mmCIF file of C-alpha atoms in Angstrom:
data_model
loop_
_atom_site.group_PDB
_atom_site.id
_atom_site.type_symbol
_atom_site.label_atom_id
_atom_site.label_comp_id
_atom_site.label_asym_id
_atom_site.label_seq_id
_atom_site.Cartn_x
_atom_site.Cartn_y
_atom_site.Cartn_z
ATOM 1 C CA UNK A 1 0.000 0.000 0.000
ATOM 2 C CA UNK A 2 2.927 2.346 0.693
ATOM 3 C CA UNK A 3 4.133 1.983 -2.886
ATOM 4 C CA UNK A 4 0.708 2.724 -4.364
ATOM 5 C CA UNK A 5 0.219 5.704 -2.045
ATOM 6 C CA UNK A 6 3.522 7.167 -3.169
ATOM 7 C CA UNK A 7 2.674 6.552 -6.836
ATOM 8 C CA UNK A 8 -0.691 8.254 -6.409
ATOM 9 C CA UNK A 9 1.042 11.222 -4.753
ATOM 10 C CA UNK A 10 3.410 11.600 -7.707
ATOM 11 C CA UNK A 11 0.647 11.214 -10.298
ATOM 12 C CA UNK A 12 -1.539 13.832 -8.619
ATOM 13 C CA UNK A 13 1.296 16.305 -9.011
ATOM 14 C CA UNK A 14 2.265 15.217 -12.517
ATOM 15 C CA UNK A 15 -0.325 13.093 -14.397
ATOM 16 C CA UNK A 16 2.228 12.502 -17.183
ATOM 17 C CA UNK A 17 4.861 10.957 -14.935
ATOM 18 C CA UNK A 18 6.038 7.409 -15.581
ATOM 19 C CA UNK A 19 6.704 4.986 -12.743
ATOM 20 C CA UNK A 20 8.239 1.505 -12.635
ATOM 21 C CA UNK A 21 7.890 -1.096 -9.883
ATOM 22 C CA UNK A 22 10.736 -3.611 -10.072
ATOM 23 C CA UNK A 23 10.766 -6.970 -8.304
ATOM 24 C CA UNK A 24 13.051 -10.012 -8.233
ATOM 25 C CA UNK A 25 10.462 -12.693 -9.074
ATOM 26 C CA UNK A 26 7.302 -12.697 -11.170
ATOM 27 C CA UNK A 27 5.243 -13.960 -8.233
ATOM 28 C CA UNK A 28 5.697 -10.596 -6.487
ATOM 29 C CA UNK A 29 3.551 -8.822 -9.065
ATOM 30 C CA UNK A 30 0.266 -10.096 -7.610
ATOM 31 C CA UNK A 31 0.132 -7.743 -4.626
ATOM 32 C CA UNK A 32 0.978 -4.703 -6.751
ATOM 33 C CA UNK A 33 -1.516 -5.619 -9.454
ATOM 34 C CA UNK A 34 -4.264 -5.884 -6.844
ATOM 35 C CA UNK A 35 -3.224 -2.687 -5.054
ATOM 36 C CA UNK A 36 -3.240 -0.744 -8.341
ATOM 37 C CA UNK A 37 -6.696 -2.088 -9.205
ATOM 38 C CA UNK A 38 -8.077 -1.092 -5.806
ATOM 39 C CA UNK A 39 -6.635 2.386 -6.253
ATOM 40 C CA UNK A 40 -7.923 2.678 -9.828
ATOM 41 C CA UNK A 41 -4.407 3.198 -11.187
ATOM 42 C CA UNK A 42 -3.747 1.894 -14.730
ATOM 43 C CA UNK A 43 -0.713 -0.347 -15.099
ATOM 44 C CA UNK A 44 0.985 -2.641 -17.573
ATOM 45 C CA UNK A 45 3.186 -5.683 -17.097
ATOM 46 C CA UNK A 46 6.342 -5.990 -19.171
ATOM 47 C CA UNK A 47 7.989 -9.321 -19.868
ATOM 48 C CA UNK A 48 5.115 -11.577 -18.855
ATOM 49 C CA UNK A 49 1.427 -12.006 -18.109
ATOM 50 C CA UNK A 50 -0.606 -10.594 -15.259
ATOM 51 C CA UNK A 51 -0.775 -12.941 -12.284
ATOM 52 C CA UNK A 52 -4.144 -14.603 -12.897
ATOM 53 C CA UNK A 53 -3.362 -15.171 -16.584
ATOM 54 C CA UNK A 54 -0.288 -17.308 -15.929
ATOM 55 C CA UNK A 55 -0.550 -20.932 -17.029
ATOM 56 C CA UNK A 56 -0.083 -22.575 -13.633
ATOM 57 C CA UNK A 57 -2.553 -20.192 -11.976
ATOM 58 C CA UNK A 58 -5.191 -20.861 -14.615
ATOM 59 C CA UNK A 59 -4.585 -24.615 -14.320
ATOM 60 C CA UNK A 60 -5.133 -24.672 -10.551
ATOM 61 C CA UNK A 61 -8.150 -22.383 -10.848
ATOM 62 C CA UNK A 62 -9.568 -24.788 -13.444
ATOM 63 C CA UNK A 63 -9.351 -27.607 -10.883
ATOM 64 C CA UNK A 64 -11.299 -25.553 -8.363
ATOM 65 C CA UNK A 65 -13.838 -24.431 -10.972
ATOM 66 C CA UNK A 66 -14.420 -28.058 -11.886
ATOM 67 C CA UNK A 67 -14.955 -28.870 -8.208
ATOM 68 C CA UNK A 68 -17.521 -26.067 -8.035
ATOM 69 C CA UNK A 69 -19.199 -27.187 -11.257
ATOM 70 C CA UNK A 70 -18.308 -30.636 -12.683
ATOM 71 C CA UNK A 71 -20.195 -29.790 -15.879
ATOM 72 C CA UNK A 72 -17.710 -27.047 -16.755
ATOM 73 C CA UNK A 73 -16.429 -28.709 -19.936
ATOM 74 C CA UNK A 74 -13.792 -26.046 -20.593
ATOM 75 C CA UNK A 75 -12.138 -26.546 -17.200
ATOM 76 C CA UNK A 76 -12.313 -30.327 -17.548
ATOM 77 C CA UNK A 77 -10.618 -30.246 -20.939
ATOM 78 C CA UNK A 78 -7.890 -28.008 -19.555
ATOM 79 C CA UNK A 79 -6.804 -30.178 -16.647
ATOM 80 C CA UNK A 80 -7.863 -33.727 -17.540
ATOM 81 C CA UNK A 81 -4.233 -34.611 -18.286
ATOM 82 C CA UNK A 82 -2.430 -31.784 -16.453
ATOM 83 C CA UNK A 83 -0.068 -32.793 -15.049
ATOM 84 C CA UNK A 84 0.251 -35.839 -17.342
ATOM 85 C CA UNK A 85 -1.609 -38.807 -15.870
ATOM 86 C CA UNK A 86 -2.069 -41.110 -18.851
ATOM 87 C CA UNK A 87 -5.288 -39.583 -20.177
ATOM 88 C CA UNK A 88 -4.042 -38.346 -23.517
ATOM 89 C CA UNK A 89 -5.454 -36.765 -26.642
ATOM 90 C CA UNK A 90 -7.016 -39.972 -27.997
ATOM 91 C CA UNK A 91 -8.854 -40.579 -24.730
ATOM 92 C CA UNK A 92 -10.188 -37.036 -24.718
ATOM 93 C CA UNK A 93 -11.371 -37.447 -28.306
ATOM 94 C CA UNK A 94 -13.155 -40.672 -27.345
ATOM 95 C CA UNK A 95 -14.847 -38.937 -24.416
ATOM 96 C CA UNK A 96 -15.824 -35.995 -26.623
ATOM 97 C CA UNK A 97 -17.385 -38.427 -29.117
ATOM 98 C CA UNK A 98 -19.274 -40.236 -26.352
ATOM 99 C CA UNK A 99 -20.518 -36.930 -24.922
ATOM 100 C CA UNK A 100 -21.724 -35.838 -28.354
ATOM 101 C CA UNK A 101 -23.511 -39.069 -29.266
ATOM 102 C CA UNK A 102 -25.100 -39.495 -25.827
ATOM 103 C CA UNK A 103 -25.816 -35.749 -25.541
ATOM 104 C CA UNK A 104 -24.064 -35.561 -22.179
ATOM 105 C CA UNK A 105 -21.714 -33.084 -20.519
ATOM 106 C CA UNK A 106 -18.094 -34.224 -20.683
ATOM 107 C CA UNK A 107 -18.018 -35.063 -16.956
ATOM 108 C CA UNK A 108 -21.031 -37.366 -17.299
ATOM 109 C CA UNK A 109 -19.449 -38.976 -20.362
ATOM 110 C CA UNK A 110 -16.347 -39.680 -18.274
ATOM 111 C CA UNK A 111 -18.495 -41.286 -15.568
ATOM 112 C CA UNK A 112 -20.309 -43.385 -18.182
ATOM 113 C CA UNK A 113 -17.005 -44.511 -19.706
ATOM 114 C CA UNK A 114 -15.899 -45.701 -16.260
ATOM 115 C CA UNK A 115 -19.136 -47.562 -15.578
ATOM 116 C CA UNK A 116 -19.218 -49.261 -18.983
ATOM 117 C CA UNK A 117 -15.421 -49.703 -19.108
ATOM 118 C CA UNK A 118 -15.145 -48.037 -22.499
ATOM 119 C CA UNK A 119 -11.479 -47.130 -22.053
ATOM 120 C CA UNK A 120 -8.276 -49.229 -22.017
ATOM 121 C CA UNK A 121 -7.500 -50.738 -18.611
ATOM 122 C CA UNK A 122 -4.550 -48.462 -17.798
ATOM 123 C CA UNK A 123 -6.519 -45.394 -18.847
ATOM 124 C CA UNK A 124 -9.479 -46.550 -16.744
ATOM 125 C CA UNK A 125 -7.261 -46.588 -13.640
ATOM 126 C CA UNK A 126 -6.002 -43.066 -14.324
ATOM 127 C CA UNK A 127 -9.501 -41.784 -15.102
ATOM 128 C CA UNK A 128 -10.908 -43.332 -11.916
ATOM 129 C CA UNK A 129 -8.155 -41.710 -9.821
ATOM 130 C CA UNK A 130 -8.893 -38.371 -11.495
ATOM 131 C CA UNK A 131 -12.616 -38.591 -10.679
ATOM 132 C CA UNK A 132 -11.812 -39.451 -7.053
ATOM 133 C CA UNK A 133 -9.489 -36.449 -6.889
ATOM 134 C CA UNK A 134 -12.207 -34.090 -8.123
ATOM 135 C CA UNK A 135 -14.656 -35.570 -5.601
ATOM 136 C CA UNK A 136 -12.187 -34.788 -2.792
ATOM 137 C CA UNK A 137 -11.907 -31.246 -4.095
ATOM 138 C CA UNK A 138 -15.714 -30.966 -4.188
ATOM 139 C CA UNK A 139 -15.866 -32.032 -0.540
ATOM 140 C CA UNK A 140 -13.259 -29.416 0.355
ATOM 141 C CA UNK A 141 -15.244 -26.716 -1.450
ATOM 142 C CA UNK A 142 -18.273 -27.608 0.683
ATOM 143 C CA UNK A 143 -16.556 -28.081 4.033
ATOM 144 C CA UNK A 144 -13.063 -26.579 3.972
ATOM 145 C CA UNK A 145 -11.519 -23.139 3.715
ATOM 146 C CA UNK A 146 -10.386 -21.509 0.490
ATOM 147 C CA UNK A 147 -6.758 -22.139 1.451
ATOM 148 C CA UNK A 148 -7.415 -25.830 2.162
ATOM 149 C CA UNK A 149 -9.132 -26.243 -1.201
ATOM 150 C CA UNK A 150 -6.250 -24.613 -3.063
ATOM 151 C CA UNK A 151 -3.655 -26.640 -1.160
ATOM 152 C CA UNK A 152 -5.446 -29.750 -2.400
ATOM 153 C CA UNK A 153 -5.546 -28.388 -5.946
ATOM 154 C CA UNK A 154 -1.833 -27.574 -5.870
ATOM 155 C CA UNK A 155 -0.471 -30.642 -4.087
ATOM 156 C CA UNK A 156 -2.945 -33.550 -4.279
ATOM 157 C CA UNK A 157 -3.184 -33.174 -8.045
ATOM 158 C CA UNK A 158 0.554 -33.764 -8.367
ATOM 159 C CA UNK A 159 1.003 -30.316 -9.912
ATOM 160 C CA UNK A 160 3.590 -29.042 -7.426
ATOM 161 C CA UNK A 161 5.389 -32.397 -7.450
ATOM 162 C CA UNK A 162 5.712 -32.321 -11.241
ATOM 163 C CA UNK A 163 7.260 -28.856 -11.026
ATOM 164 C CA UNK A 164 9.646 -29.732 -8.183
ATOM 165 C CA UNK A 165 10.804 -32.944 -9.851
ATOM 166 C CA UNK A 166 10.746 -31.303 -13.308
ATOM 167 C CA UNK A 167 8.956 -34.243 -14.868
ATOM 168 C CA UNK A 168 7.393 -34.227 -18.320
ATOM 169 C CA UNK A 169 6.391 -30.646 -19.153
ATOM 170 C CA UNK A 170 8.448 -28.723 -16.549
ATOM 171 C CA UNK A 171 12.080 -29.514 -17.332
ATOM 172 C CA UNK A 172 13.653 -26.036 -17.078
ATOM 173 C CA UNK A 173 14.700 -25.484 -13.426
ATOM 174 C CA UNK A 174 14.328 -21.685 -13.456
ATOM 175 C CA UNK A 175 10.900 -21.860 -15.083
ATOM 176 C CA UNK A 176 9.777 -24.565 -12.664
ATOM 177 C CA UNK A 177 10.964 -22.484 -9.711
ATOM 178 C CA UNK A 178 9.112 -19.415 -10.998
ATOM 179 C CA UNK A 179 5.907 -21.401 -11.444
ATOM 180 C CA UNK A 180 6.176 -22.847 -7.941
ATOM 181 C CA UNK A 181 6.607 -19.336 -6.570
ATOM 182 C CA UNK A 182 3.461 -18.276 -8.407
ATOM 183 C CA UNK A 183 1.537 -21.164 -6.851
ATOM 184 C CA UNK A 184 2.831 -20.192 -3.418
ATOM 185 C CA UNK A 185 1.578 -16.662 -4.054
ATOM 186 C CA UNK A 186 -1.806 -18.036 -5.160
ATOM 187 C CA UNK A 187 -2.023 -19.845 -1.837
ATOM 188 C CA UNK A 188 -1.293 -16.557 -0.059
ATOM 189 C CA UNK A 189 -4.122 -14.937 -2.031
ATOM 190 C CA UNK A 190 -6.434 -17.754 -0.898
ATOM 191 C CA UNK A 191 -5.467 -17.188 2.747
ATOM 192 C CA UNK A 192 -6.184 -13.468 2.363
ATOM 193 C CA UNK A 193 -9.599 -14.299 0.868
ATOM 194 C CA UNK A 194 -10.327 -16.515 3.885
ATOM 195 C CA UNK A 195 -9.417 -13.606 6.151
ATOM 196 C CA UNK A 196 -11.887 -11.393 4.263
ATOM 197 C CA UNK A 197 -14.615 -13.978 4.795
ATOM 198 C CA UNK A 198 -15.060 -14.867 1.121
ATOM 199 C CA UNK A 199 -16.359 -18.210 -0.123
ATOM 200 C CA UNK A 200 -14.471 -20.368 -2.612
ATOM 201 C CA UNK A 201 -16.930 -19.387 -5.345
ATOM 202 C CA UNK A 202 -16.587 -15.670 -4.585
ATOM 203 C CA UNK A 203 -12.815 -15.907 -4.732
ATOM 204 C CA UNK A 204 -12.800 -17.843 -8.009
ATOM 205 C CA UNK A 205 -15.360 -15.491 -9.573
ATOM 206 C CA UNK A 206 -13.291 -12.479 -8.534
ATOM 207 C CA UNK A 207 -10.160 -13.882 -10.164
ATOM 208 C CA UNK A 208 -12.142 -14.382 -13.379
ATOM 209 C CA UNK A 209 -13.307 -10.760 -13.353
ATOM 210 C CA UNK A 210 -9.760 -9.556 -12.707
ATOM 211 C CA UNK A 211 -8.365 -11.631 -15.564
ATOM 212 C CA UNK A 212 -11.025 -10.410 -18.004
ATOM 213 C CA UNK A 213 -10.340 -6.777 -17.059
ATOM 214 C CA UNK A 214 -6.598 -7.031 -17.642
ATOM 215 C CA UNK A 215 -6.477 -5.622 -21.146
ATOM 216 C CA UNK A 216 -2.920 -4.591 -22.001
ATOM 217 C CA UNK A 217 -2.484 -0.824 -22.090
ATOM 218 C CA UNK A 218 0.884 0.117 -23.629
ATOM 219 C CA UNK A 219 0.397 3.723 -22.504
ATOM 220 C CA UNK A 220 -0.271 2.983 -18.836
ATOM 221 C CA UNK A 221 1.836 5.264 -16.603
ATOM 222 C CA UNK A 222 2.754 2.444 -14.189
ATOM 223 C CA UNK A 223 4.973 -0.417 -15.329
ATOM 224 C CA UNK A 224 5.373 -3.615 -13.319
ATOM 225 C CA UNK A 225 8.289 -5.876 -14.244
ATOM 226 C CA UNK A 226 11.110 -8.033 -12.985
ATOM 227 C CA UNK A 227 14.559 -6.510 -12.666
ATOM 228 C CA UNK A 228 15.779 -8.714 -15.501
ATOM 229 C CA UNK A 229 13.081 -7.302 -17.788
ATOM 230 C CA UNK A 230 14.090 -3.735 -16.879
ATOM 231 C CA UNK A 231 17.529 -3.919 -18.496
ATOM 232 C CA UNK A 232 17.942 -1.092 -20.993
ATOM 233 C CA UNK A 233 14.866 0.831 -19.762
ATOM 234 C CA UNK A 234 14.709 3.991 -17.660
ATOM 235 C CA UNK A 235 11.921 5.722 -15.747
ATOM 236 C CA UNK A 236 11.686 9.027 -13.875
ATOM 237 C CA UNK A 237 10.575 7.214 -10.708
ATOM 238 C CA UNK A 238 11.475 3.645 -9.741
ATOM 239 C CA UNK A 239 10.391 1.474 -6.810
ATOM 240 C CA UNK A 240 12.528 -1.575 -6.000
ATOM 241 C CA UNK A 241 10.446 -3.848 -3.795
ATOM 242 C CA UNK A 242 11.135 -7.002 -1.807
ATOM 243 C CA UNK A 243 14.628 -6.098 -0.576
ATOM 244 C CA UNK A 244 14.746 -9.024 1.836
ATOM 245 C CA UNK A 245 17.250 -11.792 2.465
ATOM 246 C CA UNK A 246 16.194 -14.926 0.623
ATOM 247 C CA UNK A 247 14.223 -12.938 -1.904
ATOM 248 C CA UNK A 248 16.842 -10.440 -3.057
ATOM 249 C CA UNK A 249 19.518 -11.648 -2.952
ATOM 250 C CA UNK A 250 17.815 -14.887 -3.872
ATOM 251 C CA UNK A 251 18.097 -17.782 -1.426
ATOM 252 C CA UNK A 252 20.022 -19.933 -3.894
ATOM 253 C CA UNK A 253 22.860 -17.375 -3.998
ATOM 254 C CA UNK A 254 23.580 -17.490 -0.254
ATOM 255 C CA UNK A 255 26.251 -20.209 -0.534
ATOM 256 C CA UNK A 256 27.569 -19.323 -3.978
ATOM 257 C CA UNK A 257 29.833 -16.243 -4.254
ATOM 258 C CA UNK A 258 29.409 -16.081 -8.026
ATOM 259 C CA UNK A 259 25.618 -16.226 -7.770
ATOM 260 C CA UNK A 260 25.701 -13.557 -5.055
ATOM 261 C CA UNK A 261 27.830 -11.301 -7.214
ATOM 262 C CA UNK A 262 25.379 -11.784 -10.082
ATOM 263 C CA UNK A 263 22.560 -10.746 -7.740
ATOM 264 C CA UNK A 264 24.563 -7.660 -6.765
ATOM 265 C CA UNK A 265 25.029 -6.736 -10.419
ATOM 266 C CA UNK A 266 21.291 -7.157 -10.951
ATOM 267 C CA UNK A 267 20.677 -4.786 -8.040
ATOM 268 C CA UNK A 268 22.944 -2.246 -9.718
ATOM 269 C CA UNK A 269 20.958 -2.616 -12.939
ATOM 270 C CA UNK A 270 17.754 -2.025 -10.987
ATOM 271 C CA UNK A 271 18.858 1.088 -9.129
ATOM 272 C CA UNK A 272 20.248 2.670 -12.292
ATOM 273 C CA UNK A 273 16.838 2.452 -13.993
ATOM 274 C CA UNK A 274 15.779 5.547 -12.014
ATOM 275 C CA UNK A 275 16.286 8.862 -13.791
ATOM 276 C CA UNK A 276 15.085 11.109 -10.980
ATOM 277 C CA UNK A 277 13.884 9.301 -7.869
ATOM 278 C CA UNK A 278 14.436 5.827 -6.405
ATOM 279 C CA UNK A 279 12.481 4.070 -3.639
ATOM 280 C CA UNK A 280 13.866 0.975 -1.883
ATOM 281 C CA UNK A 281 11.392 -1.093 0.129
ATOM 282 C CA UNK A 282 11.085 -4.357 2.017
ATOM 283 C CA UNK A 283 8.172 -6.040 3.776
ATOM 284 C CA UNK A 284 8.337 -6.547 7.527
ATOM 285 C CA UNK A 285 6.478 -9.836 7.119
ATOM 286 C CA UNK A 286 5.820 -11.989 4.084
ATOM 287 C CA UNK A 287 3.649 -15.056 3.623
ATOM 288 C CA UNK A 288 5.422 -18.353 2.971
ATOM 289 C CA UNK A 289 3.121 -21.197 1.974
ATOM 290 C CA UNK A 290 0.295 -18.969 3.156
ATOM 291 C CA UNK A 291 1.816 -18.401 6.617
ATOM 292 C CA UNK A 292 3.189 -14.984 7.699
ATOM 293 C CA UNK A 293 6.909 -14.966 8.519
ATOM 294 C CA UNK A 294 9.201 -12.148 9.626
ATOM 295 C CA UNK A 295 11.879 -10.968 7.209
ATOM 296 C CA UNK A 296 15.473 -9.748 7.340
ATOM 297 C CA UNK A 297 16.406 -6.634 5.319
ATOM 298 C CA UNK A 298 18.597 -7.312 2.297
ATOM 299 C CA UNK A 299 22.353 -7.025 2.729
ATOM 300 C CA UNK A 300 22.326 -4.807 -0.356
ATOM 301 C CA UNK A 301 20.816 -1.968 1.674
ATOM 302 C CA UNK A 302 24.039 -1.432 3.592
ATOM 303 C CA UNK A 303 26.036 -1.184 0.371
ATOM 304 C CA UNK A 304 24.389 2.121 -0.523
ATOM 305 C CA UNK A 305 25.813 5.487 0.605
ATOM 306 C CA UNK A 306 23.690 6.553 3.630
ATOM 307 C CA UNK A 307 23.983 10.245 2.766
ATOM 308 C CA UNK A 308 22.064 9.618 -0.462
ATOM 309 C CA UNK A 309 19.071 8.073 1.329
ATOM 310 C CA UNK A 310 16.000 9.578 2.970
ATOM 311 C CA UNK A 311 14.029 7.447 5.434
ATOM 312 C CA UNK A 312 10.296 7.324 4.634
ATOM 313 C CA UNK A 313 9.349 4.359 6.817
ATOM 314 C CA UNK A 314 6.591 4.523 9.410
ATOM 315 C CA UNK A 315 7.557 5.103 13.034
ATOM 316 C CA UNK A 316 5.391 2.270 14.352
ATOM 317 C CA UNK A 317 7.240 -0.529 16.137
ATOM 318 C CA UNK A 318 7.000 -4.235 15.539
ATOM 319 C CA UNK A 319 5.536 -6.460 18.179
ATOM 320 C CA UNK A 320 8.123 -8.035 20.455
ATOM 321 C CA UNK A 321 7.966 -11.446 18.819
ATOM 322 C CA UNK A 322 8.884 -10.285 15.321
ATOM 323 C CA UNK A 323 12.339 -8.926 16.048
ATOM 324 C CA UNK A 324 13.748 -5.423 15.561
ATOM 325 C CA UNK A 325 12.508 -2.826 13.112
ATOM 326 C CA UNK A 326 15.016 -0.906 10.988
ATOM 327 C CA UNK A 327 13.809 2.567 10.054
ATOM 328 C CA UNK A 328 16.959 3.780 8.303
ATOM 329 C CA UNK A 329 20.267 2.606 6.904
ATOM 330 C CA UNK A 330 21.933 3.877 10.087
ATOM 331 C CA UNK A 331 19.855 1.418 12.097
ATOM 332 C CA UNK A 332 20.349 -1.453 9.666
ATOM 333 C CA UNK A 333 24.140 -1.000 9.516
ATOM 334 C CA UNK A 334 24.958 -2.344 13.037
ATOM 335 C CA UNK A 335 22.916 -5.468 12.344
ATOM 336 C CA UNK A 336 24.877 -6.281 9.203
ATOM 337 C CA UNK A 337 28.234 -5.139 10.613
ATOM 338 C CA UNK A 338 27.924 -7.461 13.607
ATOM 339 C CA UNK A 339 26.872 -10.386 11.412
ATOM 340 C CA UNK A 340 29.668 -9.745 8.911
ATOM 341 C CA UNK A 341 32.187 -9.290 11.731
ATOM 342 C CA UNK A 342 31.239 -12.676 13.183
ATOM 343 C CA UNK A 343 31.493 -14.381 9.811
ATOM 344 C CA UNK A 344 34.766 -12.699 8.834
ATOM 345 C CA UNK A 345 36.372 -13.380 12.232
ATOM 346 C CA UNK A 346 35.572 -17.061 11.885
ATOM 347 C CA UNK A 347 37.022 -17.176 8.397
ATOM 348 C CA UNK A 348 40.094 -15.109 9.346
ATOM 349 C CA UNK A 349 40.963 -17.279 12.332
ATOM 350 C CA UNK A 350 40.630 -20.449 10.299
ATOM 351 C CA UNK A 351 42.719 -19.031 7.480
ATOM 352 C CA UNK A 352 45.411 -17.563 9.753
ATOM 353 C CA UNK A 353 46.261 -20.979 11.162
ATOM 354 C CA UNK A 354 47.449 -22.118 7.729
ATOM 355 C CA UNK A 355 49.160 -18.924 6.516
ATOM 356 C CA UNK A 356 52.880 -18.378 7.270
ATOM 357 C CA UNK A 357 53.720 -15.251 9.251
ATOM 358 C CA UNK A 358 55.578 -13.688 6.324
ATOM 359 C CA UNK A 359 52.488 -13.959 4.117
ATOM 360 C CA UNK A 360 50.261 -12.538 6.871
ATOM 361 C CA UNK A 361 52.585 -9.551 7.108
ATOM 362 C CA UNK A 362 52.457 -9.156 3.335
ATOM 363 C CA UNK A 363 48.672 -9.083 3.496
ATOM 364 C CA UNK A 364 48.803 -5.963 5.656
ATOM 365 C CA UNK A 365 50.545 -3.968 2.931
ATOM 366 C CA UNK A 366 48.083 -1.442 1.429
ATOM 367 C CA UNK A 367 46.719 -2.510 -1.946
ATOM 368 C CA UNK A 368 46.568 0.036 -4.740
ATOM 369 C CA UNK A 369 42.912 0.842 -5.440
ATOM 370 C CA UNK A 370 41.531 -0.386 -8.714
ATOM 371 C CA UNK A 371 40.160 3.064 -9.587
ATOM 372 C CA UNK A 372 42.466 5.650 -7.953
ATOM 373 C CA UNK A 373 41.817 9.386 -8.092
ATOM 374 C CA UNK A 374 42.825 10.658 -11.492
ATOM 375 C CA UNK A 375 42.188 7.345 -13.270
ATOM 376 C CA UNK A 376 40.360 7.438 -16.581
ATOM 377 C CA UNK A 377 37.428 5.033 -16.741
ATOM 378 C CA UNK A 378 34.819 4.028 -19.286
ATOM 379 C CA UNK A 379 31.095 3.597 -18.559
ATOM 380 C CA UNK A 380 28.810 1.918 -21.150
ATOM 381 C CA UNK A 381 26.355 4.820 -21.014
ATOM 382 C CA UNK A 382 28.354 7.931 -20.104
ATOM 383 C CA UNK A 383 31.531 7.172 -22.012
ATOM 384 C CA UNK A 384 35.027 8.055 -20.776
ATOM 385 C CA UNK A 385 35.438 10.070 -17.587
ATOM 386 C CA UNK A 386 37.917 10.720 -14.777
ATOM 387 C CA UNK A 387 37.735 9.666 -11.125
ATOM 388 C CA UNK A 388 37.826 12.876 -9.078
ATOM 389 C CA UNK A 389 37.137 11.496 -5.577
ATOM 390 C CA UNK A 390 36.933 8.291 -3.524
ATOM 391 C CA UNK A 391 34.869 7.949 -0.346
ATOM 392 C CA UNK A 392 35.657 4.775 1.603
ATOM 393 C CA UNK A 393 33.653 3.176 4.423
ATOM 394 C CA UNK A 394 33.773 -0.297 5.972
ATOM 395 C CA UNK A 395 31.076 -1.464 3.571
ATOM 396 C CA UNK A 396 31.778 0.191 0.234
ATOM 397 C CA UNK A 397 33.792 2.682 -1.816
ATOM 398 C CA UNK A 398 31.913 5.469 -3.577
ATOM 399 C CA UNK A 399 33.572 6.916 -6.665
ATOM 400 C CA UNK A 400 32.773 10.309 -8.128
ATOM 401 C CA UNK A 401 33.509 10.381 -11.842
ATOM 402 C CA UNK A 402 33.398 13.472 -14.062
ATOM 403 C CA UNK A 403 32.191 12.871 -17.631
ATOM 404 C CA UNK A 404 32.586 15.566 -20.315
ATOM 405 C CA UNK A 405 29.019 15.177 -21.556
ATOM 406 C CA UNK A 406 27.222 13.952 -18.446
ATOM 407 C CA UNK A 407 28.723 15.850 -15.508
ATOM 408 C CA UNK A 408 29.598 14.258 -12.175
ATOM 409 C CA UNK A 409 28.233 10.800 -11.401
ATOM 410 C CA UNK A 410 28.567 8.627 -8.275
ATOM 411 C CA UNK A 411 29.210 4.874 -8.447
ATOM 412 C CA UNK A 412 29.791 2.060 -5.963
ATOM 413 C CA UNK A 413 33.148 0.452 -6.746
ATOM 414 C CA UNK A 414 32.868 -3.208 -7.651
ATOM 415 C CA UNK A 415 29.228 -2.902 -8.674
ATOM 416 C CA UNK A 416 29.224 -0.214 -11.340
ATOM 417 C CA UNK A 417 30.195 -1.394 -14.865
ATOM 418 C CA UNK A 418 33.387 0.673 -15.009
ATOM 419 C CA UNK A 419 36.620 -0.288 -16.726
ATOM 420 C CA UNK A 420 40.025 1.388 -16.692
ATOM 421 C CA UNK A 421 41.127 3.264 -19.785
ATOM 422 C CA UNK A 422 44.882 3.144 -20.382
#
């Protein structure tokens, strides 16, 4: 809501302004799509579909729609063999033919085929298991919560398993991970609907209305996209959201220095999309598998020069059981410094035991900076410039570079795409 409030504030002052909301994973778009709709703010999504139009979301919704109405032929066709369960195209054609000749809905034709054993034995077993699955979903619709029904539709169907194990139609690991994240976000949406007191039917109907209303508007002033999709684009105002450990940097990078460095470069790409104003945000709590969990601010926050930041966070405190609240970089810094100090001390002590004294003494000799004052450097956008100052802290080095055609620009050493010019 904070992001949308700030966007509304900017648009009231300049209706022509363009704003981008950048996130690490596609699944994060759902909350911002819904917040923009509630606020009546037009938006577009670059590099993908809106949340409720994504394949895995539509598949799971089709399961629940079929549980609500077994005579929904469109939903039945969509998920009869998704994930693959041995009920292929020929079987569907046979069922379609039976439904047509007997003038029955497809669901009733499936039941008739089971009773009269009109399918091959192996297919009969798969079809019978499918019917039993839908009956369990129907019972959940009548007696369970929205979240319980969607958990069944995600897990009991084998959908999540097929993605995790990358069987059949989900072989790309990154795509499978993204689709699983979307399903996790769908479960969070179901929990929120339970909290609002909605029924399963109301929730499903609302998602259908949202999907139908999502006509692409290329001129919408608000752009939602992943950081990867933002490469090469610039906007007057940019919001980077989800700056939390495990989300950005991504959890898989925590034990891989190369992956972590790639995440850091992606962060640099994201922050340099802003032409005029940049907002950096993180959620105090985030739902995981539908359950709220506290978060830890991203380590990338401490790598930014504090004097360039303005704190806009609320002054309200967290409850005692959720840990500390960080309202500015100055407050976040001790947290990270203490953690990094503990980690580095452990590594240093272990390393020092194996390093001869002469080499340890050599290590204390000052190292010439990569970009000293006076060095000529090249930037892919601003061209060749000269380093005119270096500001060093425990966490980062900020370079000020003067470019003939672009003036003075500040960069974080090791993150900015600078190269020395001989």
